[in-house]
GROMACS .gro file of C-alpha atoms in nm:
model
  126
    1UNK     CA    1 -15.174  -4.728   6.708
    2UNK     CA    2 -14.894  -4.480   6.666
    3UNK     CA    3 -14.917  -4.110   6.590
    4UNK     CA    4 -14.640  -3.951   6.383
    5UNK     CA    5 -14.543  -3.585   6.365
    6UNK     CA    6 -14.271  -3.458   6.129
    7UNK     CA    7 -14.073  -3.139   6.175
    8UNK     CA    8 -13.755  -2.975   6.051
    9UNK     CA    9 -13.844  -2.881   5.696
   10UNK     CA   10 -13.763  -2.544   5.546
   11UNK     CA   11 -13.590  -2.350   5.271
   12UNK     CA   12 -13.224  -2.426   5.208
   13UNK     CA   13 -12.985  -2.341   4.923
   14UNK     CA   14 -12.835  -2.613   4.702
   15UNK     CA   15 -12.554  -2.788   4.887
   16UNK     CA   16 -12.709  -2.716   5.223
   17UNK     CA   17 -12.829  -2.950   5.496
   18UNK     CA   18 -13.146  -3.017   5.693
   19UNK     CA   19 -13.241  -3.269   5.960
   20UNK     CA   20 -13.599  -3.390   5.960
   21UNK     CA   21 -13.752  -3.542   6.273
   22UNK     CA   22 -14.044  -3.780   6.309
   23UNK     CA   23 -14.171  -3.803   6.664
   24UNK     CA   24 -14.395  -4.093   6.760
   25UNK     CA   25 -14.646  -4.124   7.038
   26UNK     CA   26 -14.842  -4.429   7.135
   27UNK     CA   27 -14.581  -4.705   7.108
   28UNK     CA   28 -14.200  -4.734   7.091
   29UNK     CA   29 -14.072  -4.695   6.739
   30UNK     CA   30 -13.855  -5.006   6.753
   31UNK     CA   31 -14.177  -5.209   6.731
   32UNK     CA   32 -14.233  -5.061   6.384
   33UNK     CA   33 -14.054  -5.052   6.055
   34UNK     CA   34 -14.012  -4.686   5.966
   35UNK     CA   35 -13.988  -4.515   5.632
   36UNK     CA   36 -13.930  -4.171   5.487
   37UNK     CA   37 -14.107  -4.083   5.164
   38UNK     CA   38 -14.140  -3.765   4.962
   39UNK     CA   39 -14.384  -3.622   4.715
   40UNK     CA   40 -14.321  -3.337   4.474
   41UNK     CA   41 -14.609  -3.151   4.304
   42UNK     CA   42 -14.757  -3.358   4.024
   43UNK     CA   43 -14.554  -3.664   4.119
   44UNK     CA   44 -14.623  -3.987   4.301
   45UNK     CA   45 -14.500  -4.045   4.654
   46UNK     CA   46 -14.154  -4.198   4.636
   47UNK     CA   47 -13.935  -4.393   4.874
   48UNK     CA   48 -13.641  -4.217   5.038
   49UNK     CA   49 -13.518  -4.434   5.327
   50UNK     CA   50 -13.631  -4.701   5.573
   51UNK     CA   51 -13.530  -4.887   5.890
   52UNK     CA   52 -13.672  -5.233   5.948
   53UNK     CA   53 -13.852  -5.313   6.275
   54UNK     CA   54 -13.619  -5.426   6.552
   55UNK     CA   55 -13.307  -5.385   6.341
   56UNK     CA   56 -13.043  -5.129   6.267
   57UNK     CA   57 -13.017  -5.189   5.893
   58UNK     CA   58 -13.114  -4.895   5.680
   59UNK     CA   59 -13.216  -4.883   5.317
   60UNK     CA   60 -13.196  -4.588   5.079
   61UNK     CA   61 -13.318  -4.484   4.740
   62UNK     CA   62 -13.032  -4.462   4.488
   63UNK     CA   63 -13.101  -4.091   4.444
   64UNK     CA   64 -13.012  -4.014   4.808
   65UNK     CA   65 -12.742  -4.270   4.889
   66UNK     CA   66 -12.433  -4.107   5.032
   67UNK     CA   67 -12.622  -3.783   5.104
   68UNK     CA   68 -12.906  -3.884   5.340
   69UNK     CA   69 -12.885  -4.079   5.666
   70UNK     CA   70 -13.177  -4.222   5.859
   71UNK     CA   71 -13.141  -4.311   6.227
   72UNK     CA   72 -13.338  -4.355   6.549
   73UNK     CA   73 -13.275  -4.194   6.885
   74UNK     CA   74 -13.181  -4.410   7.184
   75UNK     CA   75 -13.515  -4.342   7.354
   76UNK     CA   76 -13.682  -4.494   7.048
   77UNK     CA   77 -13.940  -4.218   7.017
   78UNK     CA   78 -13.798  -4.028   6.720
   79UNK     CA   79 -13.648  -4.113   6.384
   80UNK     CA   80 -13.442  -3.866   6.189
   81UNK     CA   81 -13.346  -3.802   5.831
   82UNK     CA   82 -13.019  -3.614   5.800
   83UNK     CA   83 -13.003  -3.462   5.453
   84UNK     CA   84 -12.672  -3.325   5.327
   85UNK     CA   85 -12.563  -3.181   4.993
   86UNK     CA   86 -12.924  -3.105   4.905
   87UNK     CA   87 -13.020  -3.061   4.542
   88UNK     CA   88 -13.309  -2.874   4.384
   89UNK     CA   89 -13.462  -3.209   4.288
   90UNK     CA   90 -13.493  -3.295   4.658
   91UNK     CA   91 -13.768  -3.034   4.687
   92UNK     CA   92 -14.084  -3.209   4.807
   93UNK     CA   93 -14.312  -3.270   5.102
   94UNK     CA   94 -14.143  -3.532   5.320
   95UNK     CA   95 -14.350  -3.787   5.512
   96UNK     CA   96 -14.258  -4.044   5.772
   97UNK     CA   97 -14.450  -4.370   5.791
   98UNK     CA   98 -14.471  -4.673   6.018
   99UNK     CA   99 -14.590  -5.028   5.998
  100UNK     CA  100 -14.542  -5.332   6.223
  101UNK     CA  101 -14.550  -5.614   5.970
  102UNK     CA  102 -14.335  -5.528   5.670
  103UNK     CA  103 -14.087  -5.763   5.508
  104UNK     CA  104 -13.767  -5.617   5.370
  105UNK     CA  105 -13.888  -5.617   5.009
  106UNK     CA  106 -14.191  -5.406   5.106
  107UNK     CA  107 -14.006  -5.130   5.289
  108UNK     CA  108 -13.995  -4.909   4.979
  109UNK     CA  109 -14.367  -4.938   4.901
  110UNK     CA  110 -14.581  -4.655   5.043
  111UNK     CA  111 -14.899  -4.863   5.002
  112UNK     CA  112 -14.766  -5.108   5.263
  113UNK     CA  113 -14.749  -4.858   5.551
  114UNK     CA  114 -15.047  -4.813   5.783
  115UNK     CA  115 -14.949  -4.496   5.970
  116UNK     CA  116 -14.840  -4.162   5.827
  117UNK     CA  117 -14.745  -3.819   5.951
  118UNK     CA  118 -14.879  -3.497   5.803
  119UNK     CA  119 -14.561  -3.413   5.613
  120UNK     CA  120 -14.307  -3.131   5.622
  121UNK     CA  121 -14.205  -2.915   5.326
  122UNK     CA  122 -13.845  -2.913   5.209
  123UNK     CA  123 -13.753  -2.655   4.947
  124UNK     CA  124 -13.405  -2.644   4.795
  125UNK     CA  125 -13.355  -2.322   4.606
  126UNK     CA  126 -13.106  -2.040   4.564
   0.00000   0.00000   0.00000
């Protein structure tokens, strides 16, 4: 079991930056594949970024490539999502998720993750 807690959301103008954190308790995060997802009102939860278990390779949705960066800390208890050049369409609740047994092709599928945080609101507005 792993418990996930997100933080770092807030209100930022277009072009601004935020760093989201997902802190894990229970087990080291390098034993899990980790994902960031987001959900806007009236929309389905969508993939943002992921890191596969035990590896350093990261995967991104086309909509955030070149603007968002996902990485782990060296202590392996927290994953981050650095978001730069934010756009109004990035407004959503952002969730981190974890699972131990995902293959690469499943990293973008929210239904494949067993553990979820409570989410943190990101609002991009002038």
